[in-house]
CSV table of C-alpha atoms and ligand atoms in Angstrom, one decimal:
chain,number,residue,atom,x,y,z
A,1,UNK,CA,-16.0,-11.5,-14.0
A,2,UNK,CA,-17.4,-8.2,-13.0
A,3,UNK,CA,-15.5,-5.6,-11.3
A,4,UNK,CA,-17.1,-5.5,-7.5
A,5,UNK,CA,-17.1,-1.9,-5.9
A,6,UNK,CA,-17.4,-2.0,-2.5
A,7,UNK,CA,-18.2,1.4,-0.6
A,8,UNK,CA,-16.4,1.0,3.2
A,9,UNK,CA,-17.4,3.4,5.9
A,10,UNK,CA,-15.4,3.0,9.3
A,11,UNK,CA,-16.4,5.2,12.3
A,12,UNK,CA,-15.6,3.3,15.4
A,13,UNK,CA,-13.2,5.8,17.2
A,14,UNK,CA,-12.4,8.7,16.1
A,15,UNK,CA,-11.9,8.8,12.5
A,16,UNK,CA,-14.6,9.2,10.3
A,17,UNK,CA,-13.2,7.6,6.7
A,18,UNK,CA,-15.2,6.5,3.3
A,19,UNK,CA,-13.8,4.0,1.0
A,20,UNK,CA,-14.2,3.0,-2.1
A,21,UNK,CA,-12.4,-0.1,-3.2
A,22,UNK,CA,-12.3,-2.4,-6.6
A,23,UNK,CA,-12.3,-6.2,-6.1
A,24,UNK,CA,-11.8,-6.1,-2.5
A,25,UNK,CA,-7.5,-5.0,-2.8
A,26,UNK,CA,-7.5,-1.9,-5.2
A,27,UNK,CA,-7.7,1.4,-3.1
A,28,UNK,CA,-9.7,4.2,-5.8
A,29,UNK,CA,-10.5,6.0,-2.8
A,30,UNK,CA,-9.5,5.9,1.3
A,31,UNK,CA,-10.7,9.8,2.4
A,32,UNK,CA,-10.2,9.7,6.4
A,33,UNK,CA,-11.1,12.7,8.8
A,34,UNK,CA,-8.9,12.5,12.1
A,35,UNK,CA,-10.4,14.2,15.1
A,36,UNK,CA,-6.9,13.7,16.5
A,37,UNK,CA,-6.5,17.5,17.0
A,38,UNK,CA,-10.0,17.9,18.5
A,39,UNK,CA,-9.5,15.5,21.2
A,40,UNK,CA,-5.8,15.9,21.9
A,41,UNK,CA,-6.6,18.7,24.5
A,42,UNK,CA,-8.3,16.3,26.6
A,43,UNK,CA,-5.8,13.2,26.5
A,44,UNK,CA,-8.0,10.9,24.9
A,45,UNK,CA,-11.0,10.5,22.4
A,46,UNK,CA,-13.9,11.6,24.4
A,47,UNK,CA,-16.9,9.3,23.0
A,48,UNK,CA,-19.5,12.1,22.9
A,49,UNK,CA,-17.3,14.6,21.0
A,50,UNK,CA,-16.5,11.2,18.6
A,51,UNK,CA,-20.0,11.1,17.6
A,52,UNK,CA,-21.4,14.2,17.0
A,53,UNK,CA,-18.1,14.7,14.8
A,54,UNK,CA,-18.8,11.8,12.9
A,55,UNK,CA,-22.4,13.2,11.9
A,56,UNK,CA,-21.1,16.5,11.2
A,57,UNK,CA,-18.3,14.9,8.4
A,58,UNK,CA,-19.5,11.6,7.4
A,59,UNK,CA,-22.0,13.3,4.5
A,60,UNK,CA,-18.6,15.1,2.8
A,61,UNK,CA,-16.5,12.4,3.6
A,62,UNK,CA,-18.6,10.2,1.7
A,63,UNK,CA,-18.9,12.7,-1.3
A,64,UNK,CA,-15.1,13.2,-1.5
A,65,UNK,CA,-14.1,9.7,-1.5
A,66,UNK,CA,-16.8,9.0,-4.5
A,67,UNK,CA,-15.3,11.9,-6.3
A,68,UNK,CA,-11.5,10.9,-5.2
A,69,UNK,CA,-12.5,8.1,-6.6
A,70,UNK,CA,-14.3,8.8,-9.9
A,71,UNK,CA,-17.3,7.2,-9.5
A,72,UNK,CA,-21.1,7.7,-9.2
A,73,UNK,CA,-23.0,6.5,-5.7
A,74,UNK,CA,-25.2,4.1,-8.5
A,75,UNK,CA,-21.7,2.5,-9.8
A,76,UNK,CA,-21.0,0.9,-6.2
A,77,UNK,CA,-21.9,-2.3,-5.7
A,78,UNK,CA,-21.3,-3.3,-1.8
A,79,UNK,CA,-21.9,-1.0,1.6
A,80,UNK,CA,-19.6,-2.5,4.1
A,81,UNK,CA,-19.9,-0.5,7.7
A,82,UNK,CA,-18.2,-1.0,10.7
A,83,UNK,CA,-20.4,-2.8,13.6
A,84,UNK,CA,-18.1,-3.4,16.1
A,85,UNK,CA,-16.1,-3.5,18.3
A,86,UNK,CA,-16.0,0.5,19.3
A,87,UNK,CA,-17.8,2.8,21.0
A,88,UNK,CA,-21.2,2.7,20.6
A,89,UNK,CA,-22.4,6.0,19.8
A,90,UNK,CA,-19.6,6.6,17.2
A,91,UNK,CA,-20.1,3.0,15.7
A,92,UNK,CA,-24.0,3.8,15.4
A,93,UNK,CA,-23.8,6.7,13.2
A,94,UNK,CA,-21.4,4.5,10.6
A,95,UNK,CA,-24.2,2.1,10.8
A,96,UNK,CA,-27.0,4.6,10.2
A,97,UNK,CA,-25.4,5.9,7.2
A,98,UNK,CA,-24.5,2.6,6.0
A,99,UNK,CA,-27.9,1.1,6.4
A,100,UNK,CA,-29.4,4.2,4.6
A,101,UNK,CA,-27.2,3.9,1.7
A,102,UNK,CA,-27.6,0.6,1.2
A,103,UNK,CA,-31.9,1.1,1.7
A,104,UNK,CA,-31.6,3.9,-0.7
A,105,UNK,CA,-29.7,2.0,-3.7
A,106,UNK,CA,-30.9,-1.2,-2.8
A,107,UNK,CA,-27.5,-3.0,-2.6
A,108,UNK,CA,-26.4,-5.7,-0.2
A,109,UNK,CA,-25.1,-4.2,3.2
A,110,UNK,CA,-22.1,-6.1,5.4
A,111,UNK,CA,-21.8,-5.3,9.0
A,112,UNK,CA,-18.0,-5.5,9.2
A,113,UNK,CA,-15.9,-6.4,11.8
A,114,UNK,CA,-13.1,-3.5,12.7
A,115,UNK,CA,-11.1,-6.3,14.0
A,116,UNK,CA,-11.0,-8.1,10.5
A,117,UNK,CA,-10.4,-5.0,9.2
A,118,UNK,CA,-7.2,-4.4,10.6
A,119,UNK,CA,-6.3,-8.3,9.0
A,120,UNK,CA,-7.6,-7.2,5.8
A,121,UNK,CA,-5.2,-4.4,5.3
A,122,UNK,CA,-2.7,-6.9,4.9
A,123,UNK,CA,-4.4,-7.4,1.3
A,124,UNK,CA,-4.3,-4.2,0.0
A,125,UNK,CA,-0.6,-3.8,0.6
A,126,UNK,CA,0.4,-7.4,-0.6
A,127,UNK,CA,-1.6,-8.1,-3.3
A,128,UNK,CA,-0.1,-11.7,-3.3
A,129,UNK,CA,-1.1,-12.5,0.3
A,130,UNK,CA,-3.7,-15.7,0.8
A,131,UNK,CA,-4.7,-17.6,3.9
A,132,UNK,CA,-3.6,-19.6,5.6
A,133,UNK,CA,-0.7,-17.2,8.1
A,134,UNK,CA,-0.9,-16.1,11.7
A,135,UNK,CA,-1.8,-12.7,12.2
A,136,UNK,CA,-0.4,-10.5,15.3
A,137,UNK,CA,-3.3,-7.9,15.9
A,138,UNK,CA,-1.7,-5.0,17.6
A,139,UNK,CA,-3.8,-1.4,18.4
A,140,UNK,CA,-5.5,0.3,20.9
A,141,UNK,CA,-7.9,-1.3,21.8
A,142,UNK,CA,-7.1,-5.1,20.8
A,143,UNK,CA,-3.6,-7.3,20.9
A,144,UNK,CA,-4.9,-10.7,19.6
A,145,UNK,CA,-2.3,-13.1,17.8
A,146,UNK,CA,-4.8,-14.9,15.0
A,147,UNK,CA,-4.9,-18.0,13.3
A,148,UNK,CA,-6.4,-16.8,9.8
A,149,UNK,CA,-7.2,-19.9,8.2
A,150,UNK,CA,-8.9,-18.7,5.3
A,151,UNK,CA,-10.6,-15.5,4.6
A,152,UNK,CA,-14.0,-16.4,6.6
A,153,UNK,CA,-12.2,-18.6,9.2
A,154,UNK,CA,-10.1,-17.2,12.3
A,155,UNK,CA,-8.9,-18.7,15.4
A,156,UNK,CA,-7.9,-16.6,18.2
A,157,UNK,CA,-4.7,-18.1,19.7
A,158,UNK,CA,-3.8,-15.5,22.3
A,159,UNK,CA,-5.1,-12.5,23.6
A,160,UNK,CA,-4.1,-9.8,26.4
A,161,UNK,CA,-5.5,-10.4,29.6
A,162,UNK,CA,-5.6,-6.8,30.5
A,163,UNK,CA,-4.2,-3.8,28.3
A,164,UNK,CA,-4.3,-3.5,24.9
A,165,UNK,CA,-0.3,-2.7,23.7
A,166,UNK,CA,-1.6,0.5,22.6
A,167,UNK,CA,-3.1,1.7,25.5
A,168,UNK,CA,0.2,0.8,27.3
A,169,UNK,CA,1.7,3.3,24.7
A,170,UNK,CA,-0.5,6.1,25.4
A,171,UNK,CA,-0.4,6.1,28.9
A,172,UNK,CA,3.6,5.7,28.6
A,173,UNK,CA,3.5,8.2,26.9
A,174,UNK,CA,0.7,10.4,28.5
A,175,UNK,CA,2.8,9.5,32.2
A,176,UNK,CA,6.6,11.1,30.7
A,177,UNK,CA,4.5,14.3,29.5
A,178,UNK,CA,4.6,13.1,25.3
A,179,UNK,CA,0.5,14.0,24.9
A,180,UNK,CA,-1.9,12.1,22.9
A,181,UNK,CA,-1.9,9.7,21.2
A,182,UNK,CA,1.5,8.2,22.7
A,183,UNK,CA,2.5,5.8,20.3
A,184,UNK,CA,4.0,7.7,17.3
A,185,UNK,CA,5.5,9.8,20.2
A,186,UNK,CA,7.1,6.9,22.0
A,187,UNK,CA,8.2,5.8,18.3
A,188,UNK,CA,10.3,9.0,17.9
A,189,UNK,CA,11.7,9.6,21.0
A,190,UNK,CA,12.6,6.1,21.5
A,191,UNK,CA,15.3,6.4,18.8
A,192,UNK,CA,17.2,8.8,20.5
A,193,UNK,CA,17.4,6.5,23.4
A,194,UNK,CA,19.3,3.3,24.7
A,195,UNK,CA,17.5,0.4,25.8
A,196,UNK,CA,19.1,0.5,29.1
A,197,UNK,CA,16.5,0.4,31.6
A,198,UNK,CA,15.6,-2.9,32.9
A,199,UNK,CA,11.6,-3.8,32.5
A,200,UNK,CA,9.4,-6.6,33.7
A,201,UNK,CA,8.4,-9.0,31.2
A,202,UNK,CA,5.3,-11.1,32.2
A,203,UNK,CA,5.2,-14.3,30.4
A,204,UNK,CA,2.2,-16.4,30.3
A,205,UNK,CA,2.1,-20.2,29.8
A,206,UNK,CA,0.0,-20.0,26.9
A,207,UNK,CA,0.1,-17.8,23.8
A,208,UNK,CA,-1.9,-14.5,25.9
A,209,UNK,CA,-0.2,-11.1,26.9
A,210,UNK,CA,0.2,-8.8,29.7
A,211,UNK,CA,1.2,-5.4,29.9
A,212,UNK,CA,-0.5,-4.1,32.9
A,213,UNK,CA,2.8,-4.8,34.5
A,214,UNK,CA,5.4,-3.1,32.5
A,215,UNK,CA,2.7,-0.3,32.4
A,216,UNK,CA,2.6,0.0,36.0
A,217,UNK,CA,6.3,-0.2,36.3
A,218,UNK,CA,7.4,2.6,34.1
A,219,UNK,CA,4.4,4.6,35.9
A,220,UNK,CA,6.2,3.7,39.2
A,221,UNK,CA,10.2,4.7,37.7
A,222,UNK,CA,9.0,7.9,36.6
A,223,UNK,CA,7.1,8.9,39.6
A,224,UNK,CA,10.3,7.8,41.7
A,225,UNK,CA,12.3,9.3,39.7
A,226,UNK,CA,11.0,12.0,37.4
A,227,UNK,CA,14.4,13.1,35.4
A,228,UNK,CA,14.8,9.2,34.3
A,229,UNK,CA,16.2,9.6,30.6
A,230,UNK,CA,13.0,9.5,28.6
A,231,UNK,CA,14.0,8.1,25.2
A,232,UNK,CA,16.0,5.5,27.5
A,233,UNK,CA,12.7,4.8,28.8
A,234,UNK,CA,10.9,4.6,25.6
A,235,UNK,CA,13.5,2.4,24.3
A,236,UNK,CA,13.6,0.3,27.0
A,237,UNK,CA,9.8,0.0,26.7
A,238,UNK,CA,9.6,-1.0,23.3
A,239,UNK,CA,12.1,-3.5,23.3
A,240,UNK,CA,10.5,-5.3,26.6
A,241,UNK,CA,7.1,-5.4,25.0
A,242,UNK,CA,8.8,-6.7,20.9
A,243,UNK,CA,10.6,-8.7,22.7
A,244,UNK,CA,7.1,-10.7,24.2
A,245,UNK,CA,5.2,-9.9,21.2
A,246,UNK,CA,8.0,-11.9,19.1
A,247,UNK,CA,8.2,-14.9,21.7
A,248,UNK,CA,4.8,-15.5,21.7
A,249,UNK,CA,4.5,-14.8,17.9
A,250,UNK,CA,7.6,-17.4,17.3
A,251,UNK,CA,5.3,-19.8,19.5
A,252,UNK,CA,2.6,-20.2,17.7
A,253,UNK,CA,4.5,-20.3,14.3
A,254,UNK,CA,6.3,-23.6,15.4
A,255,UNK,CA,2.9,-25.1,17.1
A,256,UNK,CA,1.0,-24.9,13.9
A,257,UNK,CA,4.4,-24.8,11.6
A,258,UNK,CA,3.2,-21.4,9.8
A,259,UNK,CA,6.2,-19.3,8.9
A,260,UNK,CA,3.2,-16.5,7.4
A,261,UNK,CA,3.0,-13.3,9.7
A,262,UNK,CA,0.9,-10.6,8.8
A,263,UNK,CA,0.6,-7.8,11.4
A,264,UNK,CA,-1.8,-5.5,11.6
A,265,UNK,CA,-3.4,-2.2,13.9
A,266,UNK,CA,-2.2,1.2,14.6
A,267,UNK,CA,0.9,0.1,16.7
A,268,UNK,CA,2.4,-1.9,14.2
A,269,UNK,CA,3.6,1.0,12.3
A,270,UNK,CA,6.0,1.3,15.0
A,271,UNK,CA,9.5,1.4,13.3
A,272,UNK,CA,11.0,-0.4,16.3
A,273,UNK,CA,8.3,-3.4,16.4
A,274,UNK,CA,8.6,-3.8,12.3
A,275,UNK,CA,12.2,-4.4,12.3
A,276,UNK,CA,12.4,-7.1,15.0
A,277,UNK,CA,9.6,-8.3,13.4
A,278,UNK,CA,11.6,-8.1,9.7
A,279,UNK,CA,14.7,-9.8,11.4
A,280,UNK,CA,12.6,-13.4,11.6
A,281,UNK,CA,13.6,-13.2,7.9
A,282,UNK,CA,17.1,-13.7,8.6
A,283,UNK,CA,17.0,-15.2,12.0
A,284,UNK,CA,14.0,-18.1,11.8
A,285,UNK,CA,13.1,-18.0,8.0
A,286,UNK,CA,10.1,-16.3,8.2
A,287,UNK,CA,7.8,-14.3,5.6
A,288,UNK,CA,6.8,-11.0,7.6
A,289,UNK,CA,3.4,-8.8,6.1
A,290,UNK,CA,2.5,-5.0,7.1
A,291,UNK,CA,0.7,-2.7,6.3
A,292,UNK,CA,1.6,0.4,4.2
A,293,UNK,CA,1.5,3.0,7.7
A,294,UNK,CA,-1.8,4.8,6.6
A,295,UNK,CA,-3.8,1.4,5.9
A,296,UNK,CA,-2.2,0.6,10.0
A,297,UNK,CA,-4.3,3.1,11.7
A,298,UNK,CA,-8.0,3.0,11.4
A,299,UNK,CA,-9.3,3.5,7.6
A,300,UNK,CA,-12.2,2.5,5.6
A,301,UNK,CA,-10.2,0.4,3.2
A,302,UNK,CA,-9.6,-1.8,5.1
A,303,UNK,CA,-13.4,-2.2,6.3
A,304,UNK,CA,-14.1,-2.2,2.4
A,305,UNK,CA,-11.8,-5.1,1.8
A,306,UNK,CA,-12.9,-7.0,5.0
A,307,UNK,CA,-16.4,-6.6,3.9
A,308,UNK,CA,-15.5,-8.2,0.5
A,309,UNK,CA,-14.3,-11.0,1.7
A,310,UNK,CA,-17.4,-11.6,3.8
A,311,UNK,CA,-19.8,-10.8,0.8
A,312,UNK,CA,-18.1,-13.5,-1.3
A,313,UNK,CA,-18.4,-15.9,1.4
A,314,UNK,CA,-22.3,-15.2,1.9
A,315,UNK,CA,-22.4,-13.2,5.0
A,316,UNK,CA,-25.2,-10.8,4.1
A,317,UNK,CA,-26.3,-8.2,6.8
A,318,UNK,CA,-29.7,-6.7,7.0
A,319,UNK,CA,-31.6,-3.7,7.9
A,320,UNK,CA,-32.0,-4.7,11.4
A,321,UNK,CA,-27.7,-3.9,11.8
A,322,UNK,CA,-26.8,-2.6,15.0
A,323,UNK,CA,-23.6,-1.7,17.0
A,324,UNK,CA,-21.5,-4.7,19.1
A,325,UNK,CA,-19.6,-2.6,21.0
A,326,UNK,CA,-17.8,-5.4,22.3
A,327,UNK,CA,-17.9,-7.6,19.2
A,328,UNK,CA,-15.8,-10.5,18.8
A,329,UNK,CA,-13.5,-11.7,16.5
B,401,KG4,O1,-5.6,0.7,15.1
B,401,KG4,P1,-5.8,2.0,15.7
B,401,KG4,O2,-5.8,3.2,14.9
B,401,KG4,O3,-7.1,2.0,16.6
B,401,KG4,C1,-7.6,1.0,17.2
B,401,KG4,O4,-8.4,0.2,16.6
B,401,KG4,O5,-7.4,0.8,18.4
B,401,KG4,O6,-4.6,2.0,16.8
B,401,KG4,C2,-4.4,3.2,17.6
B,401,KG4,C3,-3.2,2.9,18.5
B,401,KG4,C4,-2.9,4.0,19.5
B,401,KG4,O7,-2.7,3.4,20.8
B,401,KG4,C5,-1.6,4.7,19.0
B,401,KG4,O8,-0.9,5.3,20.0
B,401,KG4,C6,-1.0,3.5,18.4
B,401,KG4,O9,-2.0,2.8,17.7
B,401,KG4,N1,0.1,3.8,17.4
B,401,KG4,C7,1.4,3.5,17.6
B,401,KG4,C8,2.1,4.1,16.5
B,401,KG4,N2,1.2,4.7,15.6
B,401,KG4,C9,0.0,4.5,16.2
B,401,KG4,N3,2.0,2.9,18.6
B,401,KG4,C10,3.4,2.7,18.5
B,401,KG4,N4,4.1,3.2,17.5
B,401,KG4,C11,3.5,3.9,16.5
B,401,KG4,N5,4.3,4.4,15.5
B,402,ZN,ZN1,-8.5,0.1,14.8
């Protein structure tokens, strides 16, 4: 069969990242451009800034990751582009250039889920991974534990109510004086803590999450008391939260007898989360996936590989592609 090269392009936040990969697993090419730096002075992306620094880049970024990669803008055979979910005027610019590339060499386009994205990861780093396993979605902007029953079919079995974990990270961290963004932050200081601070753990009948509440409670320890220990707190918050990530993931494993977990997003590069995660090994005879740490925050790989899948499957974007902010699994 013929080699399928698909060109990725992801710009829902605030990277701006071109991908080129073989076969919808082998990375030639991942080229991302973090405005990390430029919006760090402000405590969060600001979605304006995002997009006019996407429209400055995305031209290079596309034109480094073809040469990275070796290959001519005529040898690629796919244009997969983020569509959603995101922010809008960030997503649109990935779109526009998507759409024009794919006009321009007359190849197929796939609007591609960021969501599925994060999933697809999972593929690049374990080249022996197949449906059907559970997926625990964890960035952000999304904490969704996924039934991924083949590489077209998902079923959402639980989803936060109200924060993403990620956002619970930042503002952790944001509150204790860390910066932006909070997670990797949290990550390091947390090791130099103990887990010594009790939390409130909101458990929900079904398979959803909450972390509003642990979010508003370290808020409330710190203001009461602004010399708590802060890698005490930071260890105590990321044991609470692993602690209800593993619970609920351990749920749905037994209800539908998987003993596949793949996760997936920015926050599960935290070291913390990945070795609970790892002892289900030992503990409840489980296989555990992640991602390699750079394929965990967003990339265009992953879109690329997400994108294959859909192409093989038959879902065919046209030119009329436009951002879903909000877009659903
Ligand atoms: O997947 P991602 O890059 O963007 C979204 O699609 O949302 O995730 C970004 C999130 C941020 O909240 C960031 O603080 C968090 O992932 N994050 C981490 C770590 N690295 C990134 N959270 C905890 N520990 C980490 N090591
Ligand atoms: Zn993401």
């Amino acid at each position: 069969m013929k080699d399928i090269l698909t060109l990725g392009i992801e710009s829902s936040c605030d990277e701006t990242s071109v991908s080129i990969v073989k076969n919808g697993r082998e990375v030639l090419s991942n080229v991302i451009n973090s405005q990390i730096k430029i919006h760090e002075k402000f405590g969060g992306v600001v979605p304006e800034i995002a997009s006019r620094n996407h429209v400055e880049v995305i031209s290079e970024v596309t034109k480094q990751s073809l040469k990275e990669a070796g290959k001519d803008i005529n040898e690629i055979d796919l244009i997969a582009c983020t569509y959603g979910p995101g922010l809008v005027g960030a997503l649109l610019v990935g779109v526009s250039y998507g759409k024009a590339l794919a006009y321009a060499l007359n190849k197929p386009l796939i609007g591609t889920n960021h969501i599925k994205g994060h999933i697809a990861a999972n593929y690049i780093t374990h080249k022996e991974l197949k449906p059907p396993f559970l997926c625990l979605i964890i960035s952000g902007g999304h904490t969704h534990l996924v039934h991924i029953k083949d590489y077209n079919d998902f079923e959402i079995l639980g989803k936060t109510r109200d924060d993403a974990i990620g956002e619970a990270f930042d503002k952790v961290a944001r509150v204790i004086g860390l910066g932006y963004p909070g997670g990797p932050k949290v990550d390091k200081l947390a090791k130099e803590g103990e887990p010594n601070i009790e939390l409130p753990k909101t458990h929900l009948d079904n398979l959803d999450f909450s972390f509003s509440g642990i979010k508003t409670a370290v808020i409330n320890l710190h203001h009461k008391n602004p010399n708590v220990n802060k890698a005490d707190l930071c260890a105590s918050f990321e044991k609470t939260v692993t602690e209800i990530l593993v619970q609920n993931t351990i749920k749905a494993a037994r209800k539908l007898n998987i003993n596949t977990i793949a996760l997936a997003g920015g926050v599960s590069a935290n070291s913390y989360i990945r070795k609970e995660f790892l002892n289900l090994e030992k503990t409840n005879n489980m296989k555990i996936y992640y991602p390699d740490p750079i394929l965990c925050t967003d990339n265009a790989a992953m879109i690329a590989s997400a994108g294959y899948y859909s192409y093989i499957s038959g879902e065919i974007s046209n030119l009329e592609l436009n951002a879903v902010p909000n877009l659903k699994i």
